[in-house]
Short mmCIF file of C-alpha atoms in Angstrom, two decimals:
data_model
loop_
_atom_site.label_atom_id
_atom_site.label_comp_id
_atom_site.label_asym_id
_atom_site.label_seq_id
_atom_site.Cartn_x
_atom_site.Cartn_y
_atom_site.Cartn_z
CA UNK A 1 -17.99 -1.92 98.49
CA UNK A 2 -20.99 -1.96 100.79
CA UNK A 3 -24.38 -3.57 100.51
CA UNK A 4 -27.27 -1.12 100.39
CA UNK A 5 -30.97 -1.48 99.76
CA UNK A 6 -31.48 2.17 98.84
CA UNK A 7 -30.06 2.11 95.29
CA UNK A 8 -30.66 -1.09 93.36
CA UNK A 9 -28.81 -1.98 90.15
CA UNK A 10 -30.80 -0.88 87.11
CA UNK A 11 -31.55 -3.50 84.45
CA UNK A 12 -32.77 -2.95 80.93
CA UNK A 13 -36.39 -3.97 80.53
CA UNK A 14 -36.84 -7.29 78.80
CA UNK A 15 -39.83 -9.45 77.90
CA UNK A 16 -38.66 -12.79 79.29
CA UNK A 17 -37.21 -13.89 82.64
CA UNK A 18 -33.91 -12.36 83.77
CA UNK A 19 -32.34 -15.47 85.26
CA UNK A 20 -29.93 -17.17 82.86
CA UNK A 21 -30.99 -15.09 79.85
CA UNK A 22 -27.45 -13.78 79.17
CA UNK A 23 -25.71 -17.18 79.13
CA UNK A 24 -23.53 -17.43 76.04
CA UNK A 25 -23.67 -13.71 75.22
CA UNK A 26 -20.45 -11.77 75.05
CA UNK A 27 -19.95 -9.31 77.91
CA UNK A 28 -18.60 -5.78 77.48
CA UNK A 29 -17.61 -3.99 80.69
CA UNK A 30 -17.27 -0.20 80.54
CA UNK A 31 -14.93 0.42 83.45
CA UNK A 32 -15.14 4.01 84.66
CA UNK A 33 -12.10 4.88 86.84
CA UNK A 34 -12.62 4.69 90.61
CA UNK A 35 -15.97 2.89 90.55
CA UNK A 36 -14.93 -0.46 92.12
CA UNK A 37 -13.81 -1.64 88.69
CA UNK A 38 -10.78 -3.53 89.99
CA UNK A 39 -12.94 -5.69 92.26
CA UNK A 40 -15.44 -6.26 89.45
CA UNK A 41 -12.64 -7.13 87.03
CA UNK A 42 -11.24 -9.67 89.49
CA UNK A 43 -14.67 -11.30 89.77
CA UNK A 44 -15.20 -11.36 86.00
CA UNK A 45 -11.81 -12.94 85.32
CA UNK A 46 -12.81 -15.83 87.56
CA UNK A 47 -15.77 -16.59 85.29
CA UNK A 48 -13.81 -16.82 82.01
CA UNK A 49 -10.89 -18.76 80.62
CA UNK A 50 -7.91 -16.47 80.06
CA UNK A 51 -7.99 -17.02 76.30
CA UNK A 52 -11.54 -15.61 76.19
CA UNK A 53 -10.53 -12.25 77.74
CA UNK A 54 -9.65 -9.35 75.45
CA UNK A 55 -6.09 -8.13 76.20
CA UNK A 56 -5.52 -4.45 76.88
CA UNK A 57 -3.20 -4.09 73.90
CA UNK A 58 -6.09 -4.58 71.52
CA UNK A 59 -7.96 -1.55 72.91
CA UNK A 60 -5.22 0.86 71.85
CA UNK A 61 -6.61 1.52 68.39
CA UNK A 62 -8.78 4.29 66.99
CA UNK A 63 -12.46 3.41 66.96
CA UNK A 64 -12.45 3.24 63.13
CA UNK A 65 -9.56 0.78 62.96
CA UNK A 66 -10.50 -2.42 61.07
CA UNK A 67 -9.21 -4.56 63.94
CA UNK A 68 -12.37 -3.95 66.02
CA UNK A 69 -14.62 -6.50 64.24
CA UNK A 70 -11.86 -9.10 64.63
CA UNK A 71 -11.43 -8.26 68.31
CA UNK A 72 -15.17 -8.44 68.95
CA UNK A 73 -15.51 -11.91 67.46
CA UNK A 74 -12.45 -13.42 69.11
CA UNK A 75 -13.21 -12.81 72.79
CA UNK A 76 -16.10 -13.40 75.16
CA UNK A 77 -15.16 -10.84 77.84
CA UNK A 78 -14.19 -7.37 76.64
CA UNK A 79 -13.23 -4.24 78.54
CA UNK A 80 -11.55 -5.58 81.68
CA UNK A 81 -8.22 -4.00 82.56
CA UNK A 82 -8.95 -0.94 80.42
CA UNK A 83 -11.35 2.00 80.12
CA UNK A 84 -13.46 1.63 77.00
CA UNK A 85 -15.56 4.60 75.92
CA UNK A 86 -18.81 4.52 73.93
CA UNK A 87 -16.99 4.98 70.61
CA UNK A 88 -15.10 1.73 71.15
CA UNK A 89 -18.18 -0.05 72.49
CA UNK A 90 -20.00 0.95 69.29
CA UNK A 91 -17.08 -0.34 67.20
CA UNK A 92 -17.24 -3.68 69.01
CA UNK A 93 -21.02 -3.81 68.54
CA UNK A 94 -20.60 -3.33 64.79
CA UNK A 95 -18.28 -6.30 64.73
CA UNK A 96 -20.97 -8.39 66.45
CA UNK A 97 -23.93 -7.34 64.31
CA UNK A 98 -24.31 -10.92 63.05
CA UNK A 99 -25.17 -12.29 66.51
CA UNK A 100 -27.26 -11.38 69.59
CA UNK A 101 -26.13 -8.07 71.11
CA UNK A 102 -23.37 -8.20 73.69
CA UNK A 103 -24.35 -7.72 77.33
CA UNK A 104 -23.34 -4.18 78.39
CA UNK A 105 -22.31 -3.57 82.00
CA UNK A 106 -21.09 -0.46 83.78
CA UNK A 107 -20.92 0.91 87.31
CA UNK A 108 -21.35 4.58 88.30
CA UNK A 109 -20.28 6.49 91.39
CA UNK A 110 -21.40 9.69 93.06
CA UNK A 111 -19.06 12.23 91.41
CA UNK A 112 -17.63 13.92 94.50
CA UNK A 113 -16.85 10.58 96.11
CA UNK A 114 -15.17 9.42 92.91
CA UNK A 115 -12.92 12.48 92.76
CA UNK A 116 -12.01 12.16 96.43
CA UNK A 117 -11.18 8.48 95.93
CA UNK A 118 -8.86 9.35 93.04
CA UNK A 119 -7.11 11.99 95.15
CA UNK A 120 -6.63 9.58 98.06
CA UNK A 121 -5.35 6.81 95.80
CA UNK A 122 -2.79 9.02 94.07
CA UNK A 123 -1.75 10.57 97.39
CA UNK A 124 -0.93 7.14 98.82
CA UNK A 125 0.75 5.73 95.69
CA UNK A 126 4.02 3.96 96.68
CA UNK A 127 7.25 5.51 95.40
CA UNK A 128 8.11 2.50 93.26
CA UNK A 129 4.74 2.65 91.48
CA UNK A 130 5.07 6.38 90.92
CA UNK A 131 8.55 6.03 89.42
CA UNK A 132 7.27 3.38 87.01
CA UNK A 133 4.43 5.61 85.77
CA UNK A 134 4.56 7.71 82.62
CA UNK A 135 5.78 11.28 83.09
CA UNK A 136 2.41 13.03 82.94
CA UNK A 137 0.84 10.47 85.29
CA UNK A 138 3.77 10.82 87.70
CA UNK A 139 3.20 14.58 87.74
CA UNK A 140 -0.48 14.05 88.56
CA UNK A 141 0.43 11.73 91.43
CA UNK A 142 2.92 14.30 92.75
CA UNK A 143 0.17 16.92 92.58
CA UNK A 144 -2.00 14.81 94.88
CA UNK A 145 0.89 13.98 97.20
CA UNK A 146 2.01 17.57 97.66
CA UNK A 147 -1.26 19.50 97.59
CA UNK A 148 -4.48 19.65 99.56
CA UNK A 149 -7.73 18.42 98.01
CA UNK A 150 -8.69 22.08 97.36
CA UNK A 151 -5.43 22.69 95.51
CA UNK A 152 -5.76 19.39 93.65
CA UNK A 153 -9.17 20.48 92.31
CA UNK A 154 -7.60 23.64 90.88
CA UNK A 155 -4.59 21.93 89.27
CA UNK A 156 -3.83 22.54 85.60
CA UNK A 157 -2.08 19.18 85.18
CA UNK A 158 -3.76 17.62 82.10
CA UNK A 159 -4.19 14.20 83.75
CA UNK A 160 -5.80 15.78 86.82
CA UNK A 161 -8.01 17.97 84.62
CA UNK A 162 -9.10 14.91 82.65
CA UNK A 163 -10.14 12.96 85.74
CA UNK A 164 -11.99 16.02 87.11
CA UNK A 165 -13.80 16.90 83.90
CA UNK A 166 -16.96 14.77 84.15
CA UNK A 167 -15.17 11.65 82.94
CA UNK A 168 -18.14 9.38 83.68
CA UNK A 169 -20.37 11.24 81.20
CA UNK A 170 -17.53 11.63 78.67
CA UNK A 171 -16.80 7.90 78.59
CA UNK A 172 -20.50 7.11 78.23
CA UNK A 173 -21.00 9.71 75.50
CA UNK A 174 -17.79 8.84 73.64
CA UNK A 175 -14.53 10.70 74.21
CA UNK A 176 -14.29 12.02 70.67
CA UNK A 177 -17.83 13.40 70.52
CA UNK A 178 -17.73 14.74 74.09
CA UNK A 179 -15.18 17.37 73.09
CA UNK A 180 -17.81 19.02 70.88
CA UNK A 181 -20.70 19.04 73.38
CA UNK A 182 -21.63 21.52 76.09
CA UNK A 183 -22.48 20.23 79.56
CA UNK A 184 -26.21 19.76 78.91
CA UNK A 185 -25.65 18.02 75.57
CA UNK A 186 -23.02 15.79 77.13
CA UNK A 187 -25.37 14.68 79.89
CA UNK A 188 -28.19 14.06 77.41
CA UNK A 189 -25.98 11.91 75.17
CA UNK A 190 -24.53 9.96 78.09
CA UNK A 191 -28.01 9.19 79.44
CA UNK A 192 -29.25 8.14 76.01
CA UNK A 193 -26.36 5.71 75.59
CA UNK A 194 -26.75 4.45 79.14
CA UNK A 195 -30.33 3.42 78.34
CA UNK A 196 -28.94 0.71 76.04
CA UNK A 197 -26.94 -0.96 78.85
CA UNK A 198 -28.24 -4.23 80.21
CA UNK A 199 -27.05 -3.59 83.76
CA UNK A 200 -26.02 -0.36 85.47
CA UNK A 201 -24.78 -0.57 89.03
CA UNK A 202 -23.32 1.83 91.56
CA UNK A 203 -20.17 1.54 93.64
CA UNK A 204 -22.24 1.64 96.83
CA UNK A 205 -24.18 -1.43 95.64
CA UNK A 206 -21.34 -3.31 93.96
CA UNK A 207 -22.21 -6.63 95.62
CA UNK A 208 -25.84 -6.37 94.54
CA UNK A 209 -24.74 -5.56 90.98
CA UNK A 210 -22.60 -8.69 90.75
CA UNK A 211 -25.40 -10.78 92.25
CA UNK A 212 -27.77 -9.58 89.50
CA UNK A 213 -25.09 -10.15 86.85
CA UNK A 214 -24.47 -13.68 88.13
CA UNK A 215 -28.17 -14.42 87.97
CA UNK A 216 -28.31 -13.21 84.36
CA UNK A 217 -25.43 -15.50 83.32
CA UNK A 218 -26.28 -18.43 85.56
CA UNK A 219 -23.03 -18.15 87.52
CA UNK A 220 -22.72 -19.10 91.21
CA UNK A 221 -23.63 -16.19 93.41
CA UNK A 222 -20.57 -14.18 94.56
CA UNK A 223 -19.60 -13.72 98.22
CA UNK A 224 -21.84 -11.30 100.07
CA UNK A 225 -18.98 -8.84 100.56
CA UNK A 226 -16.28 -8.24 97.97
CA UNK A 227 -12.73 -7.57 99.09
CA UNK A 228 -11.62 -3.98 98.62
CA UNK A 229 -8.67 -4.21 96.27
CA UNK A 230 -7.49 -0.60 96.51
CA UNK A 231 -7.07 0.56 100.09
CA UNK A 232 -5.80 4.13 100.28
CA UNK A 233 -3.78 5.32 103.25
CA UNK A 234 -5.50 7.73 105.64
CA UNK A 235 -5.26 11.40 104.63
CA UNK A 236 -4.93 14.16 107.27
CA UNK A 237 -8.16 16.04 107.89
CA UNK A 238 -6.59 19.40 107.05
CA UNK A 239 -5.65 18.12 103.56
CA UNK A 240 -9.29 17.16 102.91
CA UNK A 241 -10.86 20.37 104.20
CA UNK A 242 -12.69 22.31 101.47
CA UNK A 243 -14.19 25.77 101.16
CA UNK A 244 -17.28 26.92 99.25
CA UNK A 245 -15.31 27.66 96.09
CA UNK A 246 -13.79 24.19 96.03
CA UNK A 247 -17.18 22.55 96.55
CA UNK A 248 -18.63 24.58 93.69
#
C-alpha cells in the first residue's frame, strides 16, 4: 500500500464528531479480493480478542439461514478472512436491528490493477499451495501460470471468469441479485448500497483508510506504512503485454 493525498477515504456524513464515535459498535468488513484485504485483516485482528472475531465457517450459509442473527450477536468483528457480499451483510444487519447499526467498512481498487494483481498472484503461487487448492481453483492458477495476461483475460475457466466479471460491483450489489441485473443496473445497485457504508477506502490509500478507522474507534494510530503481505514474483514483460482487444 502507498500513501497518497489524491484520493482520500470516503466517510458517511454524520452529525457529530468522527473521532471515537464508533467505539463499541460492531464492525463488518466487506473484503473484496485483491484490495489489500490481507493487510487490513491483519491490522483488524490486532484490535480484537480472538473470541470476538467471526470464524469463516459461519459465513458458509445461505443468506436466509436462521444462523445469521445468532452470528451477528455473538461477534464484534465480522467479515475478516472471508468475502461477504451485500446479501450476507444485510442478513447480519437484520440480526442486529435491536442495537446501533454495525460500522461498515470496505476498500475498492482500480479494476484493471485489481485484475493484474490477481493474475500476478496466481502466476507466482508456490507448487505446494496450488496442490492444496480445490480442483477448480488449481485450474485457474494453472491458467495464470501457463498463459499470458491477454490469454488469461479470455479464459473460460469459471473461477477466472468470476474474478474478471466485475466482482467488486457484484459483491456490493449482492451475488444473488447481481445475476439478474444488466451492467448499468448492477452499477446503480452497488453504488446505492455503498452509500450506506461508514468508511470506503482505496488500495492506493490503505494507510489513510486505517488511520481514519482508528480515529473512529479510538484505537492507536497504525504505522505510517503497512507491510505488504502478498508479494508476487516478477512477471516477464512479454507475458504482461496487451493489445487493444485485451484492453477493451
